[in-house]
Coordinates of C-alpha atoms in Angstrom, one line a residue:
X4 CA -5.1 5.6 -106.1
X5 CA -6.8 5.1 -109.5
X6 CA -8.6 7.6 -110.9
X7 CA -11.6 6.2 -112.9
X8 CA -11.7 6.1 -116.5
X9 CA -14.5 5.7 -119.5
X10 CA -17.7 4.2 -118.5
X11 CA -16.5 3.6 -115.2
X12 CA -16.1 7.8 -115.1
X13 CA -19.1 8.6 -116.1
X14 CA -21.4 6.1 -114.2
X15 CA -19.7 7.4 -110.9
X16 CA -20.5 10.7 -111.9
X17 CA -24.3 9.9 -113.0
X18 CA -24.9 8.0 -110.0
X19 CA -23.8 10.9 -107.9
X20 CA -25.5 13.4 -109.8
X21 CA -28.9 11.3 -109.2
X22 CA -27.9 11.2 -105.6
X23 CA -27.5 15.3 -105.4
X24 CA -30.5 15.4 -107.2
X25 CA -32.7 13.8 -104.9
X26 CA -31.7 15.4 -101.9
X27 CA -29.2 13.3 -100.4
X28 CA -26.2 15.8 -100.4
X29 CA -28.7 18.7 -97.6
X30 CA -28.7 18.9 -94.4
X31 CA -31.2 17.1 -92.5
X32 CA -33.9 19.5 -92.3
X33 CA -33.7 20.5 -95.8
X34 CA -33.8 16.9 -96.8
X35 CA -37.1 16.5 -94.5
X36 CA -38.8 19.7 -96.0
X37 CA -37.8 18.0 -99.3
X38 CA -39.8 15.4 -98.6
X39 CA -43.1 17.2 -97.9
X40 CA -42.1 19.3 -101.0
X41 CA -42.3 15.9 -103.2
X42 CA -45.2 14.3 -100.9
X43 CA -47.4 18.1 -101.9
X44 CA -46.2 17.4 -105.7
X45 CA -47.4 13.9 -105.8
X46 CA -50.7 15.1 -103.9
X47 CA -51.8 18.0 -106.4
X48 CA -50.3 15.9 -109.5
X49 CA -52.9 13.1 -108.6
X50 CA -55.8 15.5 -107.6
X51 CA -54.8 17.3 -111.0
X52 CA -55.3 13.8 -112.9
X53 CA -58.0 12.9 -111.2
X54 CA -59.9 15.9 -112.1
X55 CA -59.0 15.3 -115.9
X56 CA -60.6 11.7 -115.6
X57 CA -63.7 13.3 -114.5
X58 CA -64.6 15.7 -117.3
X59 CA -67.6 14.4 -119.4
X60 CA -66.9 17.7 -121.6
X61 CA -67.6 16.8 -125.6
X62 CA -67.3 18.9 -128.6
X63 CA -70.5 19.0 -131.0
X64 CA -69.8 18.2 -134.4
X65 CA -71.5 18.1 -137.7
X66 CA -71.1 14.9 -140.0
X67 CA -69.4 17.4 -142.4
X68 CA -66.7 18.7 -139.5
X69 CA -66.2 15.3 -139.1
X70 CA -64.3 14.9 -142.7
X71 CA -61.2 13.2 -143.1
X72 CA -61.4 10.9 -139.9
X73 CA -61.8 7.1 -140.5
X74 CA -65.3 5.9 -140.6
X75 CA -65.1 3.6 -137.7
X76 CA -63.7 6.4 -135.8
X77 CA -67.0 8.2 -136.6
X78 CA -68.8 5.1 -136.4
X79 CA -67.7 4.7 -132.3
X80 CA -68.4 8.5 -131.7
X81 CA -71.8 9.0 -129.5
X82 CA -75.0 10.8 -131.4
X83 CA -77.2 13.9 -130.5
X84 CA -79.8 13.9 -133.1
X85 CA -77.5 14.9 -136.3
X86 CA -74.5 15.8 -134.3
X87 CA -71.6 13.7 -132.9
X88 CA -69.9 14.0 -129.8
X89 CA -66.0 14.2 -129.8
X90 CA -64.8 13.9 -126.0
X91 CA -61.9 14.8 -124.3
X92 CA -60.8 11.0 -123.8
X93 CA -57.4 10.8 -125.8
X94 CA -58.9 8.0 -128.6
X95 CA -61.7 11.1 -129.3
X96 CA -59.5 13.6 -128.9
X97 CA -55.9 12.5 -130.6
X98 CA -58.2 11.0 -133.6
X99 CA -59.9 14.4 -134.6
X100 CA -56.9 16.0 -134.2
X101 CA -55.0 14.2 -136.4
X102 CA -57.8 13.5 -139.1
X103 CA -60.2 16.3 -139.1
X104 CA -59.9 18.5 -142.4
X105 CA -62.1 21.4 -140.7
X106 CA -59.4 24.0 -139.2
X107 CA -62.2 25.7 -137.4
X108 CA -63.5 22.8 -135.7
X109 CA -59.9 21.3 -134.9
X110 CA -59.6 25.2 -132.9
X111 CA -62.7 24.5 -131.0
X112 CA -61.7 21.1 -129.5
X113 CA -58.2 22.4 -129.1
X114 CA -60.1 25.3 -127.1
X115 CA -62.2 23.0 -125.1
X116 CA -59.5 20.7 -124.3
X117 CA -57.3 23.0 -123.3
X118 CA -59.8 24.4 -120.5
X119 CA -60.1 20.9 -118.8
X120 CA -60.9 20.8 -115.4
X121 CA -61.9 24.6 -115.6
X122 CA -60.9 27.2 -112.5
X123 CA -60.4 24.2 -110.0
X124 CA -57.6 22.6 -112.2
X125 CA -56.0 26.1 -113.2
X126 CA -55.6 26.9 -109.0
X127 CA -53.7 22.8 -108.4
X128 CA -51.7 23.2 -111.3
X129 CA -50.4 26.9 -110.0
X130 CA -50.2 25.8 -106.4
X131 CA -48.3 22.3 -107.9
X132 CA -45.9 24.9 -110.1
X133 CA -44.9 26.9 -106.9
X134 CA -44.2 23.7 -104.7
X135 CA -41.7 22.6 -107.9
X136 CA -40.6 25.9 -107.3
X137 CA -39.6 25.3 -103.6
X138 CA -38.3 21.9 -104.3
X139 CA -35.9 23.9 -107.2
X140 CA -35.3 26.2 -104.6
X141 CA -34.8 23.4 -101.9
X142 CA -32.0 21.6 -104.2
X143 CA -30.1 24.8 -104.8
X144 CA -31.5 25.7 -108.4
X145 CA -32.6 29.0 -109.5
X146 CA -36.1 27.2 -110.7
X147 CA -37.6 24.0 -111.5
X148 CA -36.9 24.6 -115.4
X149 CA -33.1 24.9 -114.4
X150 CA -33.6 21.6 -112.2
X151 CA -35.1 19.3 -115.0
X152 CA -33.1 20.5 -117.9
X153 CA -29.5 20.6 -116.1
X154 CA -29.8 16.6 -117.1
X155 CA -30.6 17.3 -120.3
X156 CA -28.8 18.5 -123.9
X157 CA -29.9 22.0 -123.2
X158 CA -29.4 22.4 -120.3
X159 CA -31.0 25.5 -119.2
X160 CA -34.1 27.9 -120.0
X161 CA -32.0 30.2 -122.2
X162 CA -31.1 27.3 -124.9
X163 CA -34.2 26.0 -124.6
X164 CA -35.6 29.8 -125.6
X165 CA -33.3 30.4 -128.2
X166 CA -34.3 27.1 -129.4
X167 CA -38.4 27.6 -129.7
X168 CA -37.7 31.4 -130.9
X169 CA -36.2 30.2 -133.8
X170 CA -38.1 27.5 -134.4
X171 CA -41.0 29.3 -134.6
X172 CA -39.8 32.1 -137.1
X173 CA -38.9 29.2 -139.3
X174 CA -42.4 28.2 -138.7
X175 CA -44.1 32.0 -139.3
X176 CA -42.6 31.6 -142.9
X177 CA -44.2 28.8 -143.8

């Protein structure tokens, strides 16, 4: 028999990779408690986004925190009396981000945005990180970090670590 070669190689070995991946290579009643693993992901990762479309939460900002972002971004921004409201909608959000000269008022909205969704968010996304843990578990990996990055140029935690520890005393210097 032939052994494969090149492209040929490396597409057998993706495709069976993807097939591992998803289950197919367990037993029958670990690929059925796979299932209801995924089915509880895709639950809590809707519930999660659905709770993020329901925040109305705004930041209240002053025309001078407002310095340094277009003037038809400002000019689309709701009023309160002499104060504008920034909202967590991506458009609001991403454009004071990225334009806002006020470091204090960037924190603020970083703050805000950060607690989206509040207590009820924090206990889904928990519950949703230990179910990624079962399904890591499930397919034989020591956690779901080790599951998504065994695809990818790192390849586990550790690099990935190594990686941000340096990268940030790079960025401590600076």
């Amino acid at each position: 028999a032939k052994r494969l070669q090149g492209e040929d190689s490396k597409l057998l070995k993706t495709t069976l990779d993807a097939f591992r991946r998803s289950g197919m290579a367990l037993g029958p009643v670990d690929r059925a408690r796979l299932k209801v693993l995924k089915g509880q992901l895709v639950e809590l990762e809707l519930s999660y986004r659905t709770k993020l479309g329901e925040i109305k939460d705004f930041l209240p900002v002053t025309e001078a925190e407002l310095e340094g972002c277009p003037s038809d971004y400002i000019g689309r921004l709701k009023r309160d009396g002499h104060r504008y409201r920034v909202t967590m909608d991506a458009p609001d959000y991403l454009g004071f981000m990225q334009n806002a000269k006020d470091p204090a008022a960037r924190a603020r909205l970083e703050k805000l945005y950060s607690c989206r969704g509040g207590v009820d968010n924090v206990a889904v996304f928990e519950e949703a990180l230990r179910v990624r843990g079962r399904i890591a578990e499930t397919l034989g990996c020591k956690s779901y970090s080790h599951f998504v990055l065994d695809e990818r140029m790192a390849k586990e935690p550790k690099a990935v670590r190594s990686f941000l520890d340096k990268l940030r005393s790079k960025l401590r210097s600076r």
